[in-house]
Short mmCIF file of C-alpha atoms and ligand atoms in Angstrom, two decimals:
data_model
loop_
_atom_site.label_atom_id
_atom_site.label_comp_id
_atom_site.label_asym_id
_atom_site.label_seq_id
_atom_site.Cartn_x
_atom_site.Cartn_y
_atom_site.Cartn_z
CA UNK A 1 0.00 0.00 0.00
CA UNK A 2 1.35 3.41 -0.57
CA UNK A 3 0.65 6.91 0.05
CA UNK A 4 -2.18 8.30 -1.33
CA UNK A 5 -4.05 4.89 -1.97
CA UNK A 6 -4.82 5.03 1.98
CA UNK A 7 -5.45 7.51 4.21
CA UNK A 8 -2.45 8.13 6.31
CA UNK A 9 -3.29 7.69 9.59
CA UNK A 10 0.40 8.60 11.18
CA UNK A 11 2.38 11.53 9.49
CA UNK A 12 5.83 12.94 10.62
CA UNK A 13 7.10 16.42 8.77
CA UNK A 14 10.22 18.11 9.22
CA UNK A 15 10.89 16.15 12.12
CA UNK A 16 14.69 16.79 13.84
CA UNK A 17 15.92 16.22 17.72
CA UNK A 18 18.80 16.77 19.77
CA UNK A 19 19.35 15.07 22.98
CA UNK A 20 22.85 17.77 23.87
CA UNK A 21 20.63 20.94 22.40
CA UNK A 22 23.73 20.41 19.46
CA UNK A 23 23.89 17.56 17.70
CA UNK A 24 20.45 16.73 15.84
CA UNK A 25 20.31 12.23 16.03
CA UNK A 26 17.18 12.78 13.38
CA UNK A 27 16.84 15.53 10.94
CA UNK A 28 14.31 17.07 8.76
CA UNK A 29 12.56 13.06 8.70
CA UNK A 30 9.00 13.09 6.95
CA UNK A 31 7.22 9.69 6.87
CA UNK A 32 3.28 8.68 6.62
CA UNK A 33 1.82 5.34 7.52
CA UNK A 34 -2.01 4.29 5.94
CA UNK A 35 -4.48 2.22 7.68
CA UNK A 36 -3.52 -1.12 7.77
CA UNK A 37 -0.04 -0.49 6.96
CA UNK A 38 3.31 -1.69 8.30
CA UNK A 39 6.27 0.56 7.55
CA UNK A 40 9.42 -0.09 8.89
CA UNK A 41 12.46 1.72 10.27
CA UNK A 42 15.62 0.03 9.02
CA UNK A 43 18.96 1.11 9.40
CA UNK A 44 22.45 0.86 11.41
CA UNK A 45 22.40 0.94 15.54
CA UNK A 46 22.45 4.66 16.30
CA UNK A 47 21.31 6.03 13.16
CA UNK A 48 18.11 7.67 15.35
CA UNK A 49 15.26 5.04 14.70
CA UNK A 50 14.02 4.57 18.50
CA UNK A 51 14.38 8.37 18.83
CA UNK A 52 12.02 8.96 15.72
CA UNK A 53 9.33 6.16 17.51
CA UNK A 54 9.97 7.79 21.12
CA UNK A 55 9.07 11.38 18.99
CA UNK A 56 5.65 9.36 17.58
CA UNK A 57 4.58 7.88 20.80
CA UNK A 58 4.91 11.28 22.57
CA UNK A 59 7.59 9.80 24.93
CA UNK A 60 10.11 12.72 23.68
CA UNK A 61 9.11 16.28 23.67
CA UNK A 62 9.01 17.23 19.94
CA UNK A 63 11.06 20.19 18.73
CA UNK A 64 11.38 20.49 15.80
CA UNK A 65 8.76 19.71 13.18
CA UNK A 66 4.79 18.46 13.14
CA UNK A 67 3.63 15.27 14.08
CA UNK A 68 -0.46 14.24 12.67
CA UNK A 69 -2.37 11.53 13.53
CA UNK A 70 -5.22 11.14 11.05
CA UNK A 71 -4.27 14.77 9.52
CA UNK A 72 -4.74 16.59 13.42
CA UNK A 73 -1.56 18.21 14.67
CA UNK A 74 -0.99 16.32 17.79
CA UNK A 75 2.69 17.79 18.45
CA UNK A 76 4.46 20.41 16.94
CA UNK A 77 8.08 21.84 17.11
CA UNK A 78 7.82 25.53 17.52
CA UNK A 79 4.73 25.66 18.99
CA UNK A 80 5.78 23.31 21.75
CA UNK A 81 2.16 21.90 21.14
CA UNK A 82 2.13 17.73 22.40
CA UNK A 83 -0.01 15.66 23.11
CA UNK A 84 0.61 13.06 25.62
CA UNK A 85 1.23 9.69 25.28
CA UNK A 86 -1.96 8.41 26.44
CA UNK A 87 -4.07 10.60 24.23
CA UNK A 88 -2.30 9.39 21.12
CA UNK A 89 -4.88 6.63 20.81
CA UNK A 90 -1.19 4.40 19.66
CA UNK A 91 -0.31 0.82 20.96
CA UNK A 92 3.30 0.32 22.00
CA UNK A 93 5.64 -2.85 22.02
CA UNK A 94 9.35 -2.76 23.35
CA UNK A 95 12.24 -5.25 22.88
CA UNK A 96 12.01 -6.16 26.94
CA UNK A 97 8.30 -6.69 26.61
CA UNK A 98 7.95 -4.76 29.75
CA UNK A 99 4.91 -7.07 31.14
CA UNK A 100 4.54 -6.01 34.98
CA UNK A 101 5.86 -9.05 36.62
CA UNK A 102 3.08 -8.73 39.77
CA UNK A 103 0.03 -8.81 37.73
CA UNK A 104 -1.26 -12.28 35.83
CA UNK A 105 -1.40 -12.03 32.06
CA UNK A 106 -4.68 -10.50 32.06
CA UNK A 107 -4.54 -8.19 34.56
CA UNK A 108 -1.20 -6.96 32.51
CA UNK A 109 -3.61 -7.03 28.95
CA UNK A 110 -6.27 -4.92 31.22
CA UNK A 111 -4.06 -2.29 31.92
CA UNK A 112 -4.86 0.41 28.85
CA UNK A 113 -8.56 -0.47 29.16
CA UNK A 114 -9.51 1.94 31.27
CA UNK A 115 -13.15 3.54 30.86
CA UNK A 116 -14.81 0.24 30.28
CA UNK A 117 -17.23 -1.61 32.41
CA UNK A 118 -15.86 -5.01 34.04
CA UNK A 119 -17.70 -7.66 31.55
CA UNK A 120 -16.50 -5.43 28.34
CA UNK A 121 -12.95 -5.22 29.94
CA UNK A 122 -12.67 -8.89 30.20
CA UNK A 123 -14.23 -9.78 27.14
CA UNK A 124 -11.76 -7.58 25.66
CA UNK A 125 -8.97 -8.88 27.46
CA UNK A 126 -9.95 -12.49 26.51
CA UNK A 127 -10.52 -11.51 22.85
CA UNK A 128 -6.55 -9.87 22.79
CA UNK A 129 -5.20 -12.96 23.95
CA UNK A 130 -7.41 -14.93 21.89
CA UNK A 131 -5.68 -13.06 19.05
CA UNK A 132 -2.69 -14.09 20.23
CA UNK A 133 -2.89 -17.75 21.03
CA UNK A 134 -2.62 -16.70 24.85
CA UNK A 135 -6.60 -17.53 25.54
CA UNK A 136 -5.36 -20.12 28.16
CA UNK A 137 -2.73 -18.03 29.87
CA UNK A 138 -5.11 -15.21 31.61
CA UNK A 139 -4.16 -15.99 35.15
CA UNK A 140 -0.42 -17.12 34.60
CA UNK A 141 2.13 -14.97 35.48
CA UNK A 142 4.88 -13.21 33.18
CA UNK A 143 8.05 -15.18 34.98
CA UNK A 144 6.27 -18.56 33.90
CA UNK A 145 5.91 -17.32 30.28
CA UNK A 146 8.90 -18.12 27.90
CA UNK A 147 10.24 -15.30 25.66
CA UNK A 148 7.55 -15.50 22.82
CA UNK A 149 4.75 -15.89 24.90
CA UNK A 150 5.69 -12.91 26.47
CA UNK A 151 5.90 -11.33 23.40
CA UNK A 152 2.26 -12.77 22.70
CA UNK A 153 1.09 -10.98 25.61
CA UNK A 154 2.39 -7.44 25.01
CA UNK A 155 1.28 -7.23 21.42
CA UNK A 156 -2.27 -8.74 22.97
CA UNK A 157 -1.74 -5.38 25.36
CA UNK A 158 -0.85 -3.16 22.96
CA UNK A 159 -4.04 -4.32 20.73
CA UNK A 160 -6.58 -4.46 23.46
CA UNK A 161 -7.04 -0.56 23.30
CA UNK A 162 -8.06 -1.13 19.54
CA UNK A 163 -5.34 1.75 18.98
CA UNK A 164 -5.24 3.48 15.36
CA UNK A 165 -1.26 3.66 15.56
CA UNK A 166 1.09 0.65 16.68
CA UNK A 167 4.76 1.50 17.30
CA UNK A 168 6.74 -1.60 17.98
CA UNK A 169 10.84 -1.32 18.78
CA UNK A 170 12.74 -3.85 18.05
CA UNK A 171 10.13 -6.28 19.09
CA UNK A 172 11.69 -9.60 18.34
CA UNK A 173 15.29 -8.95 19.59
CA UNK A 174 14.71 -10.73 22.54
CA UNK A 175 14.10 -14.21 20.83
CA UNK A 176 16.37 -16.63 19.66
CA UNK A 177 16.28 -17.41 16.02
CA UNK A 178 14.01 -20.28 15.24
CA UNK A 179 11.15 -18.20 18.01
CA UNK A 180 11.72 -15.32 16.14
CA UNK A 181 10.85 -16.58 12.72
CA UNK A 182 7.56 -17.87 14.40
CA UNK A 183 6.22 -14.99 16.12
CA UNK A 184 7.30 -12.36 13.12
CA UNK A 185 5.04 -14.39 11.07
CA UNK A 186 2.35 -14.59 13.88
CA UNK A 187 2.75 -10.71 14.76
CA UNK A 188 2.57 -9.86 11.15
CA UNK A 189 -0.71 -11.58 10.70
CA UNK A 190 -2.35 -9.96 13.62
CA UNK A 191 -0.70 -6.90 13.08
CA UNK A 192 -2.65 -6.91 9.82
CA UNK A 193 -5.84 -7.88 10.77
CA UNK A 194 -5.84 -5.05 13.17
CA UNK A 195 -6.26 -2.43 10.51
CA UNK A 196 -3.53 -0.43 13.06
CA UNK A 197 -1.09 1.96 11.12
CA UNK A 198 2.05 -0.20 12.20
CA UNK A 199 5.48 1.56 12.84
CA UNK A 200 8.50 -1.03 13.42
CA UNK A 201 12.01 -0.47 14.27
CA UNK A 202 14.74 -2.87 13.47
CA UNK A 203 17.79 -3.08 12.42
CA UNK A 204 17.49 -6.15 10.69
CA UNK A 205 17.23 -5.58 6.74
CA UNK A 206 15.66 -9.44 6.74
CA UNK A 207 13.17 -8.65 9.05
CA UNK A 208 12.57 -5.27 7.36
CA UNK A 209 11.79 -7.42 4.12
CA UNK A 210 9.60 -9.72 5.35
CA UNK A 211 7.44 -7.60 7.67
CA UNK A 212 7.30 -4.41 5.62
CA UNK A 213 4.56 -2.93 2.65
CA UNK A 214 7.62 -0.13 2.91
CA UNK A 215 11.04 0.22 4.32
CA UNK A 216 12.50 3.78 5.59
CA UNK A 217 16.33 3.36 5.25
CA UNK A 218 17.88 5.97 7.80
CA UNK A 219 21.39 6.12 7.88
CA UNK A 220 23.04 9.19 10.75
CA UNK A 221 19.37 10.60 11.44
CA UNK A 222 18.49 10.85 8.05
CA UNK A 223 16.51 9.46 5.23
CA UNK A 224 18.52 7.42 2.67
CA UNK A 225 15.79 5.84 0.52
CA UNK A 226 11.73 4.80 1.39
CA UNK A 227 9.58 2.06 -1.12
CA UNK A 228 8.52 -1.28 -1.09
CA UNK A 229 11.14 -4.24 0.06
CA UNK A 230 11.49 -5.20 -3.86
CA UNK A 231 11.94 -1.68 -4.54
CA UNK A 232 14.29 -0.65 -2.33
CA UNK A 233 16.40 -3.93 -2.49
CA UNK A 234 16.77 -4.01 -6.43
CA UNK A 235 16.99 0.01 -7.05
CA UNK A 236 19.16 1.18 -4.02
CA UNK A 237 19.89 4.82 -4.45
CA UNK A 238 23.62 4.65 -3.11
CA UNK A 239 26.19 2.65 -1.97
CA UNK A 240 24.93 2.61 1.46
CA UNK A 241 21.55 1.26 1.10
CA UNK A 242 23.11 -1.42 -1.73
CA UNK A 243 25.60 -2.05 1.33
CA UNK A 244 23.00 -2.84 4.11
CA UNK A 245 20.70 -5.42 2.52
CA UNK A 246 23.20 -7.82 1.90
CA UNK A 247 26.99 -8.81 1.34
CA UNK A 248 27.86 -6.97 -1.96
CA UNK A 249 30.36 -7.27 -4.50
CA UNK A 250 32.45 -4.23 -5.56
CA UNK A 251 34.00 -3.64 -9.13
CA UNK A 252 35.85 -0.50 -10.30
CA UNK A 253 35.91 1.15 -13.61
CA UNK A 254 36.01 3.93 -16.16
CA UNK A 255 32.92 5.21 -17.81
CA UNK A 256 32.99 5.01 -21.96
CA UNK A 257 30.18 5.37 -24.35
CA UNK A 258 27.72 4.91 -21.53
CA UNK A 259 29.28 2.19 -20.16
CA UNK A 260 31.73 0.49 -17.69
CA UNK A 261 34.09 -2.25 -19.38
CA UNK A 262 34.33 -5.22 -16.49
CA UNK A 263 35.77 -8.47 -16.61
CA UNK A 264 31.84 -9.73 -16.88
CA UNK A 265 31.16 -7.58 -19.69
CA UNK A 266 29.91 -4.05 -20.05
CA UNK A 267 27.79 -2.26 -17.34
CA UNK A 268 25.32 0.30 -18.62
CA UNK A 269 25.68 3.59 -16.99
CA UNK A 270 23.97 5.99 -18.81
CA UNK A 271 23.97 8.92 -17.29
CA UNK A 272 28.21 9.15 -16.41
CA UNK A 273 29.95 11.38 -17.94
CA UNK A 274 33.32 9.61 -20.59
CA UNK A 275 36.18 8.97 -17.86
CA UNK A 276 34.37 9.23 -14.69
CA UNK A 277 35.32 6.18 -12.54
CA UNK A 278 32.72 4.66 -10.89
CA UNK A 279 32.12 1.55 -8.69
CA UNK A 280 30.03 -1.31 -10.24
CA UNK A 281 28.17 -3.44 -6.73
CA UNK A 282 26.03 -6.48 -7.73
CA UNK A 283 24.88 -9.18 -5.34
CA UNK A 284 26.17 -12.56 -4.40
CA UNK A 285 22.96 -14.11 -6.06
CA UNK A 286 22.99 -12.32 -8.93
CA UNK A 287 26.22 -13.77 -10.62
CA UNK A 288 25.24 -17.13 -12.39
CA UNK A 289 28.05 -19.39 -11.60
CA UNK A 290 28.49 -22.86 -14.22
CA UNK A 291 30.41 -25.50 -14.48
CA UNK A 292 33.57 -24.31 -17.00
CA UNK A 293 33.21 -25.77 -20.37
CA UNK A 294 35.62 -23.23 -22.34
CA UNK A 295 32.89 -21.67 -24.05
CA UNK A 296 33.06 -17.84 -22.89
CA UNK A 297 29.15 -17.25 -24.29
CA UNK A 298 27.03 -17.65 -21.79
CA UNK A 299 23.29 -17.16 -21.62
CA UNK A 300 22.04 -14.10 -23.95
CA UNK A 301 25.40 -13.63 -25.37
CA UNK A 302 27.06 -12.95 -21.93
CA UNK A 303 30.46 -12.65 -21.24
CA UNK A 304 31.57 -15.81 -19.04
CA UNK A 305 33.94 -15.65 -16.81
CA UNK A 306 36.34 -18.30 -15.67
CA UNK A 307 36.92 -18.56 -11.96
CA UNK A 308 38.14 -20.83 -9.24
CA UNK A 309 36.16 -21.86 -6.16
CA UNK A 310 38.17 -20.67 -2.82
CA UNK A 311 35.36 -21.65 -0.61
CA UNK A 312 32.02 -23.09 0.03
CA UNK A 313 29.91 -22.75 2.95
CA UNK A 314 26.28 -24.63 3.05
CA UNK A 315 23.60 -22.75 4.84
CA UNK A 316 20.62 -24.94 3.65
CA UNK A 317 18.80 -23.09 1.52
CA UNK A 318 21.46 -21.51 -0.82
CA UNK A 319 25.42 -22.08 -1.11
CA UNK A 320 27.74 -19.44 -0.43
CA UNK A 321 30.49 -19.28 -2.75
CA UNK A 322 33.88 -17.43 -2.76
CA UNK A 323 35.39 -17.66 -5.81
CA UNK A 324 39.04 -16.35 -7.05
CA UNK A 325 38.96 -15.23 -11.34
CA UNK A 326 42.14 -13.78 -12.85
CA UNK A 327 41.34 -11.93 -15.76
CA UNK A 328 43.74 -11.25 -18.61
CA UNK A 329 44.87 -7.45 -17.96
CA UNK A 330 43.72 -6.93 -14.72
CA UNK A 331 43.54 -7.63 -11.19
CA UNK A 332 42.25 -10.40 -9.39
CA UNK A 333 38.64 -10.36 -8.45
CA UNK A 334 37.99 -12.65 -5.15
CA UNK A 335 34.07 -12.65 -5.80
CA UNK A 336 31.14 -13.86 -3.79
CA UNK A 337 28.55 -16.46 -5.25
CA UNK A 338 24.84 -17.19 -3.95
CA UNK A 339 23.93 -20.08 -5.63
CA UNK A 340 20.70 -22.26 -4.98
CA UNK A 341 20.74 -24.32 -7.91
CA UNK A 342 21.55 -28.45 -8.03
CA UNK A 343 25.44 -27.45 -9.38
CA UNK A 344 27.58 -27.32 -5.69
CA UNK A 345 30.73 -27.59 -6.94
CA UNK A 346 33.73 -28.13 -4.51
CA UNK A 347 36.68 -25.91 -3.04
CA UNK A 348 39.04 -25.92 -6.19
CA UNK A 349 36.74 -26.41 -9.02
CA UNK A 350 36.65 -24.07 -12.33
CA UNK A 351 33.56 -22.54 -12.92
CA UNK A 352 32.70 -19.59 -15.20
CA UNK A 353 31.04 -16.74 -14.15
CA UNK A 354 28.17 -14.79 -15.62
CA UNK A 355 26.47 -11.28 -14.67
CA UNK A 356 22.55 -9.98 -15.70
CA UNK A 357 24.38 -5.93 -16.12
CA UNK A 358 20.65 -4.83 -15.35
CA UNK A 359 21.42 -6.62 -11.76
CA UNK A 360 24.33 -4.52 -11.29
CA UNK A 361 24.26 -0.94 -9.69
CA UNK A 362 27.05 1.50 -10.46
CA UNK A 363 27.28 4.10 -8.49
CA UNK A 364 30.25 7.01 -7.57
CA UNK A 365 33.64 6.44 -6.21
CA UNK A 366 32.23 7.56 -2.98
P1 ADP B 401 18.69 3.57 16.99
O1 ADP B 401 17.32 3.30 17.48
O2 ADP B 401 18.76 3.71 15.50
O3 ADP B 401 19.71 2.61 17.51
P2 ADP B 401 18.58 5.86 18.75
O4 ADP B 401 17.42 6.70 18.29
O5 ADP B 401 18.39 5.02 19.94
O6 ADP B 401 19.13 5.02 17.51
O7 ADP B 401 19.81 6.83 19.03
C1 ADP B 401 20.25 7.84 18.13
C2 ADP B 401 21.41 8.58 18.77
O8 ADP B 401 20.94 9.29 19.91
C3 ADP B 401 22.54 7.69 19.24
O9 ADP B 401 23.75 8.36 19.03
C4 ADP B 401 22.26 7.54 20.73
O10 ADP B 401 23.45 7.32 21.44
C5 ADP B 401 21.64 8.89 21.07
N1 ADP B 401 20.66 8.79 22.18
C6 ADP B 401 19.60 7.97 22.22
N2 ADP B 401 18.88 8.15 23.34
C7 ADP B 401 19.52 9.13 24.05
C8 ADP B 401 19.29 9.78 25.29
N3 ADP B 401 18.22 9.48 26.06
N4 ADP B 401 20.18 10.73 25.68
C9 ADP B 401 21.23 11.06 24.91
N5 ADP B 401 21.53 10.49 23.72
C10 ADP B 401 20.68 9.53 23.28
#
């Protein structure tokens, strides 16, 4: 979904913030999130993600900019206009859970639900859990929970409100790998069904991916690039955001007749001036990697490359080759292979190389 198809229900403008009063940790950050939608903040530790969900929640004083919840100012910058936390109508979830350890699972999920009679509070409370998969857990307390369930319960208190906004940091750093797979699937599904405009930090470009309708890249309190996971992954605007989605590999070379000669053929880079040098990135799983035959033609008259394989590492789904070539002229190019096909060939074999240039980003020296 994308802006203008829904109506935003959470908009930032101009946002910036200084913890010292000198240096701004987010600056001039605009960012709108429809019904229904889950946008996520992606980018390096530090970069000024928690600070920008602190700033929606109302747990920061805002100073610069205008914060809108369903197109009503409810903070602004110079005005010193906020409203608090609790009349932001928005559902929050932390890394630590923070469950209070002396009340039972529903007396935690009944919390926010102030201003309702007893039967529609626990009806309520029963129907969040329900949500969850935590029907059966209303009178057990948080120490008895493990790590996910946990989890379960403060998304189930976060929901219970019915809030229009949902800002969720970091929510599944706490769980170990196989849990966390699980529940990000499970969140994402009730996130959805909620109809709540969902705002989650991470740092994790996977989880980014899979959670995400659109990423915000922020890199030193700033926005890099925003768009669908596709989008964003195949058309990075810079080195930086073709950097953090995934292990990269990194050719140089001289711009002629709108192109860059490479030892996997020619690049297109319209758009470079004759003689600028420029770096040419393309994925591990974008280089096709054969077994050698001599025959330099590869697929759609490509330019194959011959190359040795250094190493091989098995992670299940995909093998992840390093591979030495030595092209005639040039240096050597120790390259990186994702390769999920039946050919797994061994440490030492010759393989040839082949690159799809439209996979292949070129962008300045940097
Ligand atoms: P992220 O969520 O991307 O890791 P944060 O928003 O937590 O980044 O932090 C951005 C910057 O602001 C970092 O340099 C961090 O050290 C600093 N920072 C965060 N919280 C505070 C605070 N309460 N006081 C002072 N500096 C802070």
């Amino acid at each position: 979904m994308s802006e203008g198809l829904s109506e935003i229900i959470l908009g930032l403008e101009g946002v910036g913030h200084s913890y010292d009063g000198q240096t701004e940790v987010v600056s001039s950050f605009s960012l709108g999130v429809g019904a229904g939608e889950i946008v996520c903040l992606l980018g390096p530790s530090g970069c000024g993600k928690s600070t920008v969900l602190r700033l929606a929640a109302g747990l920061e004083p805002l100073q610069k900019g205008r914060i809108k919840l369903r197109g009503e100012t409810i903070a602004e910058g110079e005005s010193r206009i906020s409203e608090p936390p609790e009349r932001r109508n928005v559902g929050l979830v932390f890394q630590d859970f923070a469950l209070f350890p002396h009340l039972t699972v529903a007396r935690n999920v009944a919390f926010g639900l102030s201003g309702l009679a007893d039967d529609q509070r626990s009806q309520r409370v029963q129907e969040a859990l329900s949500q969850v998969g935590m029907g059966a857990y209303l009178g057990a307390y948080p120490h008895a929970l493990s790590g996910g369930q946990q989890q379960r319960v403060a998304l189930a208190r976060a929901l219970a409100p019915r809030p229009s906004v949902m800002l969720l940091d970091e929510p599944f750093s706490g769980l170990d790998a196989r849990l966390r797979e699980q529940i990000r699937d499970d969140t994402l599904r009730v996130l959805k069904r909620s109809g709540a405009a969902t705002l989650l930090v991470t740092h994790d470009p996977e989880e980014a991916m899979f959670m995400a309708d659109r990423i915000y890249l922020m890199q030193a309190g700033r926005l890099i690039q925003s768009g669908p996971p596709a989008e964003v992954y195949a058309r990075p605007n810079s080195e930086f955001a073709a950097k953090f989605f995934s292990n990269i590999n990194e050719l140089e070379g001289i711009v002629q007749d709108g192109a860059v000669a490479t030892p996997l053929g020619p690049i297109p880079a319209s758009g470079w001036t004759a003689g600028s040098r420029v770096k040419v990135l393309f994925r591990p799983e974008c280089l096709d990697c054969v077994p050698a035959n001599g025959n330099l033609n590869g697929a759609a008259g490509r330019a194959i490359l011959p190359a040795t394989v250094t190493e091989v590492r098995f992670i299940g789904v995909a093998r992840l080759l390093r591979v030495l070539a030595t092209p005639a002229g040039g240096p050597a190019l120790d390259l990186q292979v994702r390769t999920g096909g039946a050919f797994a060939p061994e440490v030492g074999a010759k393989v040839g190389l082949s690159l799809d240039p439209a996979q292949a980003f070129v962008f300045g020296p940097g």
